[in-house]
Coordinates of C-alpha atoms in Angstrom, one line a residue:
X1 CA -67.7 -47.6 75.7
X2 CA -66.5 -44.1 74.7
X3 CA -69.2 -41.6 74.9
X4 CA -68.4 -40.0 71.5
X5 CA -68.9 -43.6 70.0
X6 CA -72.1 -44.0 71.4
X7 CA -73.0 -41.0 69.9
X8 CA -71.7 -41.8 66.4
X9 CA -71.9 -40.6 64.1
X10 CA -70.1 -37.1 65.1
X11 CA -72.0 -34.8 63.0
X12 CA -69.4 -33.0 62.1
X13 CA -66.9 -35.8 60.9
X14 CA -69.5 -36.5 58.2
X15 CA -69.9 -32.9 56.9
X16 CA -65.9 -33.3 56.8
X17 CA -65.8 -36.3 54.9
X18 CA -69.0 -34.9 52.4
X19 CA -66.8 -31.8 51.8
X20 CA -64.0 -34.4 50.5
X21 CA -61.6 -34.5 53.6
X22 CA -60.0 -38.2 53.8
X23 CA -60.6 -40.1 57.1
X24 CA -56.4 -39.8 57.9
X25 CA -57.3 -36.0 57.2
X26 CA -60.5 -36.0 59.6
X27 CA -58.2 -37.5 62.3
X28 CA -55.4 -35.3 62.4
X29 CA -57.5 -32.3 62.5
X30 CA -59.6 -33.4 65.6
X31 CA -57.2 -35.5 67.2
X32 CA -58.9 -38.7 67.0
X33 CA -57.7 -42.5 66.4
X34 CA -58.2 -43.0 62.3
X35 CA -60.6 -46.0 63.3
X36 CA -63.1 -44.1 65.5
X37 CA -63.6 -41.7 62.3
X38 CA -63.8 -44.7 60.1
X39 CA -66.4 -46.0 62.7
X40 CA -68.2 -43.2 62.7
X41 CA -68.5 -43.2 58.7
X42 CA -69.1 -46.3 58.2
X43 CA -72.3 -45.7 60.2
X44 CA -72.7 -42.5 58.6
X45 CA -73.2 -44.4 55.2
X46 CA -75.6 -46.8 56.5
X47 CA -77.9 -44.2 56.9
X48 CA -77.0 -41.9 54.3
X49 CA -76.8 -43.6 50.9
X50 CA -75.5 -40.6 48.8
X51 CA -72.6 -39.6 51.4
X52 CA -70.1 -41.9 49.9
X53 CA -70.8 -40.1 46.2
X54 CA -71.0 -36.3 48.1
X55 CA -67.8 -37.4 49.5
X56 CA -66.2 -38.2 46.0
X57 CA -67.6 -35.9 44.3
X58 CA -66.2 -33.1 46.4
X59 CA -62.7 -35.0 46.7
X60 CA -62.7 -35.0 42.7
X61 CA -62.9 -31.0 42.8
X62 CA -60.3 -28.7 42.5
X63 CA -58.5 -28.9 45.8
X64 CA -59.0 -26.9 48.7
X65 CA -56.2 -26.2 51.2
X66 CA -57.2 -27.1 55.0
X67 CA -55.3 -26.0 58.1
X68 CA -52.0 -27.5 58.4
X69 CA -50.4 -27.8 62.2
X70 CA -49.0 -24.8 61.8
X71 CA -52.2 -23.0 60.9
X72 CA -54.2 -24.8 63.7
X73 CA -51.4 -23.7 66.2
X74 CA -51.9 -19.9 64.6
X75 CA -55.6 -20.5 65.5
X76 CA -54.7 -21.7 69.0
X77 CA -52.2 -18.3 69.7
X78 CA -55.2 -16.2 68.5
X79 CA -57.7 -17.9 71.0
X80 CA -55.6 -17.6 73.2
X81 CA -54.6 -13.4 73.1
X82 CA -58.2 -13.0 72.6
X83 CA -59.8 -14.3 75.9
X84 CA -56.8 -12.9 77.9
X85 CA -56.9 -9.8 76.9
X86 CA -61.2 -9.3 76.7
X87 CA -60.8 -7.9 73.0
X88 CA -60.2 -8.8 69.5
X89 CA -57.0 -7.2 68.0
X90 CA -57.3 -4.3 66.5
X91 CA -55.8 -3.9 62.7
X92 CA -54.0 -0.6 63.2
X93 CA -52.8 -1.5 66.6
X94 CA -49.0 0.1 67.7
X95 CA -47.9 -3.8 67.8
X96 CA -47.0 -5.5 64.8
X97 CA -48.5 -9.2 66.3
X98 CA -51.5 -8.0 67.6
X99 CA -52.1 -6.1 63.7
X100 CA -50.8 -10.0 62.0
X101 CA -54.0 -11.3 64.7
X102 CA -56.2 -8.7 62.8
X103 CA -55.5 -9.2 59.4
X104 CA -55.8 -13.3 60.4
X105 CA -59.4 -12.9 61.6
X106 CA -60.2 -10.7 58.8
X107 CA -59.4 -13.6 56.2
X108 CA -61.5 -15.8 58.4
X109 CA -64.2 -13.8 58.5
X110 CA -64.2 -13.7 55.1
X111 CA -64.3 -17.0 54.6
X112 CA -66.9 -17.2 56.5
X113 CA -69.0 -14.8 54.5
X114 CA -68.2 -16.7 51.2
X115 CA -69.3 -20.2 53.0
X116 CA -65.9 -21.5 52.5
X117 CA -64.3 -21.5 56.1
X118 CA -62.5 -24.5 57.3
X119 CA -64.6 -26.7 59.9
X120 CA -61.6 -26.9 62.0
X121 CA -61.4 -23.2 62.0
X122 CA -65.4 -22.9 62.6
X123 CA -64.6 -25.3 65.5
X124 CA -62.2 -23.1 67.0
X125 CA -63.4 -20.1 66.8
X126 CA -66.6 -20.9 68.6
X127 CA -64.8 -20.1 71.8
X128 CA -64.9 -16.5 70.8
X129 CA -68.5 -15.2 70.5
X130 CA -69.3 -12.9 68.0
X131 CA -65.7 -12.9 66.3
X132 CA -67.3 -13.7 62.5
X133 CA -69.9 -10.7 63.1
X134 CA -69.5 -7.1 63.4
X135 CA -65.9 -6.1 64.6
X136 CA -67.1 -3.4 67.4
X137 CA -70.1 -6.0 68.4
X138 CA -67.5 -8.6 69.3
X139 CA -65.1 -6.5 70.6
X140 CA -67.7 -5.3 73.4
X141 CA -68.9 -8.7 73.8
X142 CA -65.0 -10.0 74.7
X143 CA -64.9 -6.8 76.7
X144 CA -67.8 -8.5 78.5
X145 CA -66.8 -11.7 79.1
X146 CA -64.0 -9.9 80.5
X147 CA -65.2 -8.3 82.9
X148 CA -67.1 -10.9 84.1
X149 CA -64.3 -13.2 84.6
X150 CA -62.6 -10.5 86.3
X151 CA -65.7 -10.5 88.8
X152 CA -65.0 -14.0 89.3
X153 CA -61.9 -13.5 90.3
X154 CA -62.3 -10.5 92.4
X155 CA -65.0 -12.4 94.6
X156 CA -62.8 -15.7 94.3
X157 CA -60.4 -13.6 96.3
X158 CA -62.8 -13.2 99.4
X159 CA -63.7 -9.4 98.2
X160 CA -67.4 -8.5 99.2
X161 CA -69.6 -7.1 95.9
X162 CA -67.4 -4.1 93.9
X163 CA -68.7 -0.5 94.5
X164 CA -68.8 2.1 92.6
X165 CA -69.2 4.8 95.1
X166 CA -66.7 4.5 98.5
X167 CA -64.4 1.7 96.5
X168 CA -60.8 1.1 97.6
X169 CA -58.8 0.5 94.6
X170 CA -59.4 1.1 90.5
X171 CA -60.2 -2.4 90.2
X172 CA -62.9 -1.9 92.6
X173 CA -64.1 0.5 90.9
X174 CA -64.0 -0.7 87.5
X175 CA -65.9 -3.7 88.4
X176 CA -68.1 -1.8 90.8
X177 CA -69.5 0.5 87.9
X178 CA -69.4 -2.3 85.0
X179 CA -71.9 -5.0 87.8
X180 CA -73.5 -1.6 88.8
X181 CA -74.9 -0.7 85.0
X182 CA -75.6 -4.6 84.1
X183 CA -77.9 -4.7 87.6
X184 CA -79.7 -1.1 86.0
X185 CA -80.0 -2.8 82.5
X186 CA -81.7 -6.0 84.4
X187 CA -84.1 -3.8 86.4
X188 CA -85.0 -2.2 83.0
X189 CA -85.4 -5.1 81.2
X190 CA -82.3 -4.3 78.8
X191 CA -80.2 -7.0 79.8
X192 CA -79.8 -9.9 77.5
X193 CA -81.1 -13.3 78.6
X194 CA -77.9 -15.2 77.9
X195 CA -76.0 -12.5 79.9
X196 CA -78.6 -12.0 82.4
X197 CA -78.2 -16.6 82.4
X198 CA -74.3 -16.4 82.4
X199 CA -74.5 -13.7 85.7
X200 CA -76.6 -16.0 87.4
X201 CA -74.8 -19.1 87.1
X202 CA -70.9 -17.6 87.4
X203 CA -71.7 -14.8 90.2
X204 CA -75.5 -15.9 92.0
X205 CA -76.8 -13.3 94.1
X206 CA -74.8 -10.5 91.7
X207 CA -78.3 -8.8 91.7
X208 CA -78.5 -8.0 95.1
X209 CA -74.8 -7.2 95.9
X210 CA -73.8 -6.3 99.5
X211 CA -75.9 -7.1 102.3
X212 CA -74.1 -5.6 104.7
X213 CA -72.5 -3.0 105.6
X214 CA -74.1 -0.2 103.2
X215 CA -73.9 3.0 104.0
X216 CA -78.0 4.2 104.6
X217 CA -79.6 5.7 102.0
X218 CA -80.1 10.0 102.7

């Protein structure tokens, strides 16, 4: 059986459906067979006697326009500039698309502040931490996960540990000082957990860097 039926109902099909979205609706936006929604609500109903009403209730209210493919695809083009460039775009940027990206996320995060943004959108979006929250917060956390994935790649390459004294290129360097200050902040207890977590498990043994061939300490 389908692991997602097993665990029906998906939680977030039924807020869907209480906010008034059809099951046809609720399909097309995550891409599922209209039957495996309708299975999951119907089980939804069993154990929730006043979703059907919530359901009407909300459908019956003045309508509320929800991401079309074209929006969702908009969405998708965002996501995707974000993570490969390790920043959100910035709203008086020189390029005219990366401004459009701004002003996109800027209606979102209002939306999000008014308790009115689309689920599909809140879906989404999740794979950008801290986008909804303060602008400069989020832009230093994508600059984060940037550099980590950079690390990644740099050691996927066969590289020993970055420096940041004696390196050999800029990139060296770059990532030498940026795994150089998040070993200081661990040491002084100013690293956050979940970064402190995500080190471990992308980069193990990023705490104790090269093992050989340092130069002695004078």
């Amino acid at each position: 059986m389908d692991k997602r039926l097993r665990r029906a109902p998906d939680a977030e099909w039924v807020l869907m459906y209480r906010l008034g979205l059809s099951r046809k609706r609720i399909a097309e936006l995550v891409r599922a067979e209209p039957a495996a929604v309708g299975y999951h609500l119907v089980i939804a109903r069993r154990q929730d006697p006043g979703l059907e009403a919530d359901h009407r209730a909300a459908a019956g209210a003045a309508p509320v326009p929800h991401p079309s493919p074209a929006d969702l695809a908009r969405m998708t083009g965002v996501i995707t500039w974000v993570l490969a460039e390790g920043r959100l775009p910035e709203d008086r940027a020189g390029d005219r698309d990366e401004r459009s990206m701004a002003r996109w996320l800027s209606a979102r995060r209002r939306e999000t502040a008014q308790g009115t943004l689309d689920p599909a959108y809140s879906q989404g979006l999740a794979r950008v931490p801290g986008w909804a929250g303060n602008r400069r917060e989020a832009t230093d956390e994508a600059r984060w996960q940037g550099r980590l994935a950079e690390l990644v790649e740099f050691r996927a390459e066969g590289h020993d540990w970055p420096r940041h004294h004696g390196y050999d290129s800029e990139r060296e360097h770059t990532l030498g000082v940026w795994i150089h200050t998040q070993r200081y902040k661990r040491r002084r207890g100013e690293l956050d957990p979940v970064k402190a977590k995500s080190l471990d498990e992308t980069v193990p043994g990023w705490q104790a860097g090269r093992t050989r061939g340092r130069r002695p300490q004078v």
